[in-house]
Tab-separated table of N, CA and C in Angstrom:
chain	number	residue	atom	x	y	z
A	1150	MET	N	19.198	-17.009	-3.035
A	1150	MET	CA	19.571	-16.189	-2.498
A	1150	MET	C	19.844	-16.400	-0.996
A	1151	SER	N	20.860	-15.604	-0.336
A	1151	SER	CA	21.492	-16.128	1.047
A	1151	SER	C	20.669	-15.217	1.895
A	1152	PHE	N	20.756	-15.603	3.038
A	1152	PHE	CA	20.308	-15.204	4.542
A	1152	PHE	C	20.872	-13.647	4.695
A	1153	ALA	N	22.103	-13.646	3.923
A	1153	ALA	CA	22.898	-12.028	4.276
A	1153	ALA	C	22.278	-11.092	3.182
A	1154	LEU	N	21.926	-11.469	1.956
A	1154	LEU	CA	21.357	-11.029	1.297
A	1154	LEU	C	19.520	-10.191	1.349
A	1155	ALA	N	18.913	-11.323	1.720
A	1155	ALA	CA	17.722	-10.932	2.400
A	1155	ALA	C	17.599	-9.893	3.714
A	1156	ASP	N	18.687	-9.969	4.477
A	1156	ASP	CA	18.918	-8.956	5.346
A	1156	ASP	C	18.935	-7.652	4.858
A	1157	TRP	N	20.004	-7.705	3.825
A	1157	TRP	CA	20.144	-6.504	3.453
A	1157	TRP	C	19.071	-5.613	2.611
A	1158	MET	N	18.314	-6.602	1.927
A	1158	MET	CA	16.877	-6.365	1.488
A	1158	MET	C	15.997	-5.859	2.106
A	1159	LEU	N	16.047	-6.136	3.112
A	1159	LEU	CA	14.984	-5.753	4.388
A	1159	LEU	C	15.628	-4.248	4.930
A	1160	TYR	N	16.816	-4.191	5.203
A	1160	TYR	CA	17.673	-3.049	5.852
A	1160	TYR	C	17.185	-1.853	4.544
A	1161	THR	N	17.163	-2.310	3.523
A	1161	THR	CA	17.026	-1.201	2.308
A	1161	THR	C	15.428	-0.757	2.549
A	1162	LEU	N	14.538	-1.729	2.438
A	1162	LEU	CA	13.159	-1.334	2.474
A	1162	LEU	C	13.009	-0.529	3.927
A	1163	TRP	N	13.507	-1.085	5.028
A	1163	TRP	CA	13.720	0.055	6.127
A	1163	TRP	C	14.153	1.485	6.235
A	1164	ALA	N	15.290	1.534	5.584
A	1164	ALA	CA	15.907	2.719	5.669
A	1164	ALA	C	14.717	3.691	4.475
A	1165	ALA	N	14.289	3.009	3.595
A	1165	ALA	CA	13.043	4.201	2.322
A	1165	ALA	C	12.216	4.412	3.444
A	1166	PHE	N	11.562	3.452	4.128
A	1166	PHE	CA	10.422	4.002	5.051
A	1166	PHE	C	10.827	4.861	6.302
A	1167	GLY	N	11.983	4.540	6.793
A	1167	GLY	CA	12.523	5.536	8.034
A	1167	GLY	C	12.676	6.954	7.355
A	1168	LEU	N	13.472	7.018	6.219
A	1168	LEU	CA	13.787	8.236	5.806
A	1168	LEU	C	12.134	8.950	5.339
A	1169	MET	N	11.389	8.128	4.903
A	1169	MET	CA	9.892	8.860	4.224
A	1169	MET	C	9.164	9.112	5.684
A	1170	LEU	N	9.433	8.611	6.987
A	1170	LEU	CA	8.828	9.029	7.758
A	1170	LEU	C	9.412	10.062	8.582
A	1171	ILE	N	10.592	9.934	8.853
A	1171	ILE	CA	11.507	11.384	9.012
A	1171	ILE	C	11.352	12.973	8.258
A	1172	ASP	N	11.051	12.689	6.870
A	1172	ASP	CA	10.430	13.911	5.949
A	1172	ASP	C	9.167	14.110	6.351
A	1173	PHE	N	8.275	12.982	6.751
A	1173	PHE	CA	6.861	13.398	7.053
A	1173	PHE	C	6.883	14.330	7.809
A	1174	LEU	N	7.366	14.132	9.193
A	1174	LEU	CA	7.701	14.193	10.782
A	1174	LEU	C	7.618	16.001	10.319
A	1175	ILE	N	8.957	15.980	9.661
A	1175	ILE	CA	9.630	17.690	9.518
A	1175	ILE	C	8.554	18.297	9.001
A	1176	ALA	N	7.888	17.705	7.702
A	1176	ALA	CA	6.860	18.557	6.884
A	1176	ALA	C	5.570	18.754	7.799
A	1177	PHE	N	5.414	17.837	8.510
A	1177	PHE	CA	4.329	17.593	9.496
A	1177	PHE	C	4.503	18.876	10.315
A	1178	VAL	N	5.015	18.832	11.295
A	1178	VAL	CA	5.775	20.096	12.313
A	1178	VAL	C	5.894	20.961	11.614
A	1179	LYS	N	6.218	20.889	10.352
A	1179	LYS	CA	6.332	22.820	10.224
A	1179	LYS	C	5.349	23.234	9.519
A	1180	SER	N	4.200	22.393	8.942
A	1180	SER	CA	2.931	22.961	8.599
A	1180	SER	C	1.954	22.917	10.022
A	1181	PHE	N	2.277	22.228	10.998
A	1181	PHE	CA	1.473	22.416	12.176
A	1181	PHE	C	1.607	23.296	12.930
A	1182	TRP	N	2.980	24.017	12.798
A	1182	TRP	CA	3.321	25.599	13.483
A	1182	TRP	C	2.812	26.601	12.711
A	1183	LYS	N	2.987	26.612	11.565
A	1183	LYS	CA	2.284	27.319	10.602
A	1183	LYS	C	0.875	27.941	10.402
A	1184	GLY	N	0.124	26.486	11.035
A	1184	GLY	CA	-1.096	26.134	10.908
A	1184	GLY	C	-1.503	26.442	9.595
A	1185	SER	N	-0.811	25.479	8.795
A	1185	SER	CA	-1.311	25.271	7.481
A	1185	SER	C	-1.328	24.147	7.094
A	1186	PHE	N	-1.944	23.175	8.088
A	1186	PHE	CA	-1.805	21.683	8.035
A	1186	PHE	C	-2.968	21.340	6.894
A	1187	SER	N	-3.011	20.503	5.902
A	1187	SER	CA	-4.124	20.119	5.210
A	1187	SER	C	-3.583	18.726	4.600
A	1188	PRO	N	-4.673	17.713	4.438
A	1188	PRO	CA	-4.916	16.754	4.282
A	1188	PRO	C	-3.829	16.204	3.044
A	1189	THR	N	-3.304	17.095	2.111
A	1189	THR	CA	-2.677	16.562	0.843
A	1189	THR	C	-1.307	16.454	1.186
A	1190	LEU	N	-0.617	16.628	2.429
A	1190	LEU	CA	0.758	16.433	3.207
A	1190	LEU	C	0.609	15.013	3.171
A	1191	VAL	N	-0.707	14.342	3.782
A	1191	VAL	CA	-0.689	12.738	3.968
A	1191	VAL	C	-0.753	12.257	2.723
A	1192	LEU	N	-1.727	12.411	1.845
A	1192	LEU	CA	-1.667	12.199	0.761
A	1192	LEU	C	-0.375	11.959	-0.294
A	1193	ASP	N	0.158	12.753	-0.101
A	1193	ASP	CA	1.510	12.859	-0.829
A	1193	ASP	C	2.471	11.991	-0.451
A	1194	TYR	N	2.169	11.623	0.722
A	1194	TYR	CA	3.388	10.788	1.346
A	1194	TYR	C	2.675	9.351	0.942
A	1195	LEU	N	1.240	9.050	0.840
A	1195	LEU	CA	0.648	7.731	0.435
A	1195	LEU	C	1.044	7.641	-0.944
A	1196	LYS	N	0.970	8.788	-1.622
A	1196	LYS	CA	1.093	8.806	-3.064
A	1196	LYS	C	2.678	7.952	-3.454
A	1197	ASP	N	3.741	8.810	-2.823
A	1197	ASP	CA	4.955	8.109	-2.590
A	1197	ASP	C	4.957	6.416	-2.613
A	1198	VAL	N	4.490	5.918	-1.337
A	1198	VAL	CA	4.601	4.584	-1.064
A	1198	VAL	C	3.929	4.131	-2.231
A	1199	LEU	N	2.961	4.300	-2.789
A	1199	LEU	CA	2.392	3.710	-4.060
A	1199	LEU	C	3.200	3.799	-5.113
A	1200	TYR	N	3.753	4.843	-5.808
A	1200	TYR	CA	5.048	4.895	-7.048
A	1200	TYR	C	6.268	4.278	-6.654
A	1201	PHE	N	6.816	4.457	-5.349
A	1201	PHE	CA	8.029	4.117	-4.828
A	1201	PHE	C	8.563	2.660	-4.186
A	1202	ILE	N	7.578	2.573	-3.011
A	1202	ILE	CA	8.248	1.396	-2.511
A	1202	ILE	C	6.953	0.159	-2.922
A	1203	PHE	N	5.736	0.181	-3.396
A	1203	PHE	CA	4.892	-0.605	-4.005
A	1203	PHE	C	6.077	-1.558	-5.109
A	1204	PRO	N	6.593	-0.575	-6.147
A	1204	PRO	CA	7.418	-1.437	-7.379
A	1204	PRO	C	8.313	-2.293	-6.449
A	1205	LEU	N	9.007	-1.676	-5.463
A	1205	LEU	CA	9.832	-2.404	-4.922
A	1205	LEU	C	9.727	-3.853	-4.603
A	1206	ASN	N	8.314	-3.893	-3.838
A	1206	ASN	CA	7.737	-5.162	-3.739
A	1206	ASN	C	7.119	-6.243	-4.953
A	1207	ILE	N	7.291	-5.342	-5.709
A	1207	ILE	CA	6.502	-6.275	-6.977
A	1207	ILE	C	7.891	-6.873	-7.905
A	1208	LEU	N	8.911	-6.414	-7.547
A	1208	LEU	CA	10.584	-6.708	-7.923
A	1208	LEU	C	10.798	-7.899	-7.242
A	1209	ILE	N	10.481	-7.718	-5.984
A	1209	ILE	CA	11.013	-8.879	-5.277
A	1209	ILE	C	9.879	-10.553	-5.294
A	1210	SER	N	8.571	-9.889	-5.809
A	1210	SER	CA	7.924	-11.061	-5.709
A	1210	SER	C	8.124	-11.659	-7.283
A	1211	MET	N	8.756	-10.854	-8.284
A	1211	MET	CA	9.032	-11.748	-9.190
A	1211	MET	C	10.271	-12.629	-9.453
A	1212	LEU	N	10.778	-12.114	-8.139
A	1212	LEU	CA	12.557	-13.111	-8.438
A	1212	LEU	C	12.541	-14.219	-8.674
A	1213	SER	N	11.337	-15.162	-8.122
A	1213	SER	CA	11.317	-16.408	-8.766
A	1213	SER	C	11.208	-16.636	-10.293
A	1214	ILE	N	10.930	-15.580	-11.414
A	1214	ILE	CA	11.028	-15.931	-12.569
A	1214	ILE	C	12.004	-15.414	-13.136
A	1215	ASP	N	13.124	-14.654	-12.308
A	1215	ASP	CA	14.458	-14.123	-12.940
A	1215	ASP	C	15.407	-15.230	-13.071
A	1216	PRO	N	15.915	-15.463	-14.585
A	1216	PRO	CA	16.711	-16.459	-14.525
A	1216	PRO	C	18.391	-16.540	-13.974
A	1217	SER	N	18.644	-15.643	-13.967
A	1217	SER	CA	19.817	-15.705	-13.271
A	1217	SER	C	19.591	-15.383	-11.878
A	1218	GLY	N	18.993	-14.752	-11.401
A	1218	GLY	CA	18.799	-14.390	-9.803
A	1218	GLY	C	19.401	-13.476	-9.124
A	1219	TRP	N	19.869	-12.273	-9.922
A	1219	TRP	CA	20.597	-11.106	-9.391
A	1219	TRP	C	20.168	-10.254	-10.179
A	1220	ILE	N	19.488	-10.060	-11.392
A	1220	ILE	CA	19.100	-9.056	-12.130
A	1220	ILE	C	18.080	-8.084	-11.221
A	1221	LEU	N	17.024	-8.765	-10.949
A	1221	LEU	CA	15.937	-8.217	-10.076
A	1221	LEU	C	16.478	-7.578	-8.881
A	1222	VAL	N	17.559	-8.447	-8.019
A	1222	VAL	CA	18.006	-7.858	-6.981
A	1222	VAL	C	18.770	-6.776	-7.107
A	1223	THR	N	19.831	-6.608	-8.426
A	1223	THR	CA	20.338	-5.371	-8.742
A	1223	THR	C	19.235	-4.389	-8.993
A	1224	PHE	N	18.286	-4.354	-9.518
A	1224	PHE	CA	17.066	-3.192	-9.674
A	1224	PHE	C	16.654	-2.941	-8.324
A	1225	TYR	N	16.296	-3.604	-7.416
A	1225	TYR	CA	15.970	-3.484	-6.780
A	1225	TYR	C	16.687	-2.516	-5.119
A	1226	PHE	N	18.002	-3.218	-5.499
A	1226	PHE	CA	18.907	-2.071	-4.497
A	1226	PHE	C	19.160	-0.905	-5.224
A	1227	ILE	N	19.261	-0.714	-6.551
A	1227	ILE	CA	19.325	0.894	-7.196
A	1227	ILE	C	18.153	1.821	-6.848
A	1228	GLY	N	16.538	0.900	-6.977
A	1228	GLY	CA	15.443	1.408	-6.987
A	1228	GLY	C	15.628	1.873	-5.176
A	1229	GLY	N	15.946	1.154	-4.110
A	1229	GLY	CA	16.337	1.383	-2.467
A	1229	GLY	C	16.810	2.636	-2.754
A	1230	ILE	N	17.841	2.554	-3.001
A	1230	ILE	CA	19.179	3.781	-2.958
A	1230	ILE	C	18.608	4.644	-3.610
A	1231	ALA	N	17.923	4.997	-4.590
A	1231	ALA	CA	17.513	5.884	-5.382
A	1231	ALA	C	16.401	6.481	-4.330
A	1232	ILE	N	15.619	6.072	-3.934
A	1232	ILE	CA	14.464	6.515	-2.903
A	1232	ILE	C	14.993	7.473	-1.884
A	1233	SER	N	16.509	6.110	-1.067
A	1233	SER	CA	16.643	6.778	-0.048
A	1233	SER	C	17.515	8.177	0.059
A	1234	LEU	N	18.183	8.002	-1.326
A	1234	LEU	CA	18.903	9.581	-1.767
A	1234	LEU	C	17.936	10.775	-1.872
A	1235	LYS	N	16.724	10.394	-2.571
A	1235	LYS	CA	15.565	11.315	-2.834
A	1235	LYS	C	15.221	11.843	-1.334
A	1236	TYR	N	14.846	11.236	-0.373
A	1236	TYR	CA	14.026	11.461	0.541
A	1236	TYR	C	15.711	12.410	1.668
A	1237	LEU	N	16.776	11.774	1.429
A	1237	LEU	CA	17.807	12.305	2.205
A	1237	LEU	C	18.041	14.192	1.756
A	1238	PHE	N	17.981	13.959	0.568
A	1238	PHE	CA	17.869	15.126	-0.188
A	1238	PHE	C	16.818	16.302	0.164
A	1239	ASP	N	15.307	15.585	0.377
A	1239	ASP	CA	14.332	16.458	0.621
A	1239	ASP	C	14.257	17.004	1.986
A	1240	ILE	N	14.910	15.572	2.768
A	1240	ILE	CA	15.176	16.503	4.225
A	1240	ILE	C	16.484	17.711	4.392
A	1241	TYR	N	17.324	17.593	3.894
A	1241	TYR	CA	18.377	18.660	3.230
A	1241	TYR	C	17.758	19.724	2.933
A	1242	LYS	N	17.021	19.764	2.044
A	1242	LYS	CA	16.597	20.975	1.517
A	1242	LYS	C	15.432	21.696	2.868
A	1243	LYS	N	14.685	20.753	3.228
A	1243	LYS	CA	14.112	21.282	4.170
A	1243	LYS	C	14.360	21.876	5.442
A	1244	PHE	N	15.384	21.467	5.582
A	1244	PHE	CA	16.484	22.483	6.748
A	1244	PHE	C	17.398	23.376	6.006
A	1245	LYS	N	17.272	23.787	4.917
A	1245	LYS	CA	18.500	24.581	4.419
A	1245	LYS	C	17.525	26.202	4.261
């Protein structure tokens, strides 16, 4: 794995966390101003970390057993792009 590929993998994870944070802040501010804040808002994002981000970390930890060296990396990027698109669409829906 080259250094440039490792950088792109880190940027993919940062994009997923960054978009998740932006989506959380928008939802938090809207619920705060409505006066309807509940702990389930935070728990939903913690569940997203468990269901979306944690599998990406597992894929990277399994990279040493990948015989080709690129199959798991491809799945990592597909998953990272899918997570980023999910949060981009969620942010777009909250402003619409």
